[in-house]
Amino acid sequence: GPRPSASPGRSRARSGVGAVAGTVTGVSGTQVTVQPTSGSPSTLTVPTTVRVSEVEPAGAAALQPDQCVRATGNRDSRGAVQATSVTVSPPGPSGSCTGGFGGGFGGGQQGARPSPAPSARTTGG
């Protein structure tokens, strides 16, 4: 029978590493839907243990529709990113999310810096 393995060609991203950046369009529990400046929406899972960095003070409910978000983490088999780092900022004057993070996200330049395994910096209980 078929082996349960990652199917080649299904995802062009490097396996195991994911980055999501764009406008939050929906939040349901730990699942956040993000619409990038181009392309189709991405699903982001934000565990309650992840520390969210805020460009401007936004309170605990920073992840809500129309906020700009940038997250990196491990991509699962369905293509959802399990966030290990999340940054939230308000949208720019035009309502877009390109300004807060230094411009377009459409290239292959995310993840230029290798990050350590996410298990080393877990805090809280």
Short mmCIF file of C-alpha atoms in Angstrom, two decimals:
data_model
loop_
_atom_site.label_atom_id
_atom_site.label_comp_id
_atom_site.label_asym_id
_atom_site.label_seq_id
_atom_site.Cartn_x
_atom_site.Cartn_y
_atom_site.Cartn_z
CA GLY A 1 0.00 0.00 0.00
CA PRO A 2 1.00 3.67 -0.13
CA ARG A 3 3.54 4.81 2.39
CA PRO A 4 2.61 7.83 4.59
CA SER A 5 5.40 10.12 3.48
CA ALA A 6 5.72 13.68 2.26
CA SER A 7 4.83 13.74 -1.40
CA PRO A 8 7.48 15.41 -3.54
CA GLY A 9 6.26 18.34 -5.57
CA ARG A 10 3.35 19.01 -3.22
CA SER A 11 5.20 21.90 -1.59
CA ARG A 12 7.97 24.00 -3.05
CA ALA A 13 9.01 25.29 0.36
CA ARG A 14 11.90 23.63 2.13
CA SER A 15 10.42 20.87 4.20
CA GLY A 16 10.09 21.59 7.87
CA VAL A 17 10.65 25.35 7.64
CA GLY A 18 7.89 27.83 7.05
CA ALA A 19 7.30 31.57 7.12
CA VAL A 20 4.01 33.42 6.94
CA ALA A 21 3.57 37.17 6.52
CA GLY A 22 0.51 39.21 5.70
CA THR A 23 -2.83 40.42 7.03
CA VAL A 24 -4.75 38.40 9.62
CA THR A 25 -8.14 37.55 8.08
CA GLY A 26 -9.47 35.20 10.74
CA VAL A 27 -8.72 33.79 14.18
CA SER A 28 -10.21 30.63 15.65
CA GLY A 29 -8.55 29.43 18.83
CA THR A 30 -4.89 28.85 17.99
CA GLN A 31 -5.59 28.79 14.23
CA VAL A 32 -4.89 32.07 12.44
CA THR A 33 -5.62 32.64 8.74
CA VAL A 34 -3.16 35.02 7.07
CA GLN A 35 -3.57 36.60 3.62
CA PRO A 36 -0.17 37.48 2.13
CA THR A 37 0.24 40.44 -0.21
CA SER A 38 0.11 37.96 -3.10
CA GLY A 39 -0.88 34.32 -3.33
CA SER A 40 -3.35 32.22 -1.41
CA PRO A 41 -4.10 32.44 2.32
CA SER A 42 -1.95 30.49 4.78
CA THR A 43 -2.91 28.81 8.02
CA LEU A 44 -0.82 29.62 11.06
CA THR A 45 -1.01 27.70 14.32
CA VAL A 46 0.02 29.85 17.28
CA PRO A 47 0.46 27.76 20.43
CA THR A 48 -0.35 29.50 23.70
CA THR A 49 3.30 29.03 24.70
CA VAL A 50 4.62 31.23 21.87
CA ARG A 51 5.68 34.73 22.86
CA VAL A 52 4.19 37.31 20.49
CA SER A 53 6.34 40.36 19.79
CA GLU A 54 4.40 43.54 19.11
CA VAL A 55 5.72 46.46 17.09
CA GLU A 56 3.23 48.67 18.93
CA PRO A 57 1.59 47.79 22.26
CA ALA A 58 -1.53 45.87 21.36
CA GLY A 59 -2.40 43.84 24.43
CA ALA A 60 -2.93 40.12 24.72
CA ALA A 61 -5.42 39.97 21.85
CA ALA A 62 -2.87 41.16 19.29
CA LEU A 63 -3.75 38.44 16.81
CA GLN A 64 -6.99 39.66 15.32
CA PRO A 65 -8.33 40.45 11.85
CA ASP A 66 -6.73 43.32 9.94
CA GLN A 67 -3.52 43.24 11.99
CA CYS A 68 -0.25 42.51 10.21
CA VAL A 69 1.57 39.38 11.26
CA ARG A 70 4.89 37.77 10.43
CA ALA A 71 5.62 34.31 11.77
CA THR A 72 8.20 31.61 11.32
CA GLY A 73 8.11 28.02 12.45
CA ASN A 74 7.83 24.44 11.30
CA ARG A 75 5.52 23.63 8.39
CA ASP A 76 3.39 20.52 8.91
CA SER A 77 2.24 18.01 6.29
CA ARG A 78 -0.85 20.09 5.48
CA GLY A 79 1.23 23.22 4.85
CA ALA A 80 0.22 25.02 8.06
CA VAL A 81 3.04 26.75 9.91
CA GLN A 82 3.42 25.87 13.59
CA ALA A 83 4.67 29.23 14.84
CA THR A 84 7.80 29.47 16.95
CA SER A 85 8.18 33.23 16.44
CA VAL A 86 5.37 35.75 15.86
CA THR A 87 5.54 39.51 15.31
CA VAL A 88 2.38 41.63 15.11
CA SER A 89 2.10 45.22 13.86
CA PRO A 90 -0.72 47.56 12.86
CA PRO A 91 -1.37 48.00 9.13
CA GLY A 92 0.13 50.92 7.26
CA PRO A 93 -1.74 54.07 6.22
CA SER A 94 -3.16 52.35 3.14
CA GLY A 95 -4.33 49.38 5.19
CA SER A 96 -1.65 47.13 3.74
CA CYS A 97 0.94 45.10 5.57
CA THR A 98 3.95 45.74 3.36
CA GLY A 99 5.34 48.70 5.31
CA GLY A 100 5.89 47.22 8.75
CA PHE A 101 8.30 44.51 7.68
CA GLY A 102 10.49 46.28 5.15
CA GLY A 103 8.64 45.53 1.93
CA GLY A 104 7.51 42.61 -0.18
CA PHE A 105 7.35 39.05 1.01
CA GLY A 106 7.01 37.31 -2.35
CA GLY A 107 10.64 36.25 -2.80
CA GLY A 108 12.55 33.35 -1.32
CA GLN A 109 14.36 35.45 1.22
CA GLN A 110 12.56 34.46 4.38
CA GLY A 111 14.53 32.26 6.73
CA ALA A 112 17.94 33.57 5.73
CA ARG A 113 19.11 33.22 9.32
CA PRO A 114 19.06 29.66 10.64
CA SER A 115 17.33 29.47 13.98
CA PRO A 116 18.00 27.00 16.79
CA ALA A 117 15.59 24.22 17.65
CA PRO A 118 12.47 25.68 19.28
CA SER A 119 12.65 23.39 22.32
CA ALA A 120 15.42 25.36 24.03
CA ARG A 121 13.40 28.48 24.85
CA THR A 122 10.10 27.25 26.23
CA THR A 123 8.97 29.33 29.20
CA GLY A 124 6.05 29.13 31.55
CA GLY A 125 4.02 26.13 32.54
#
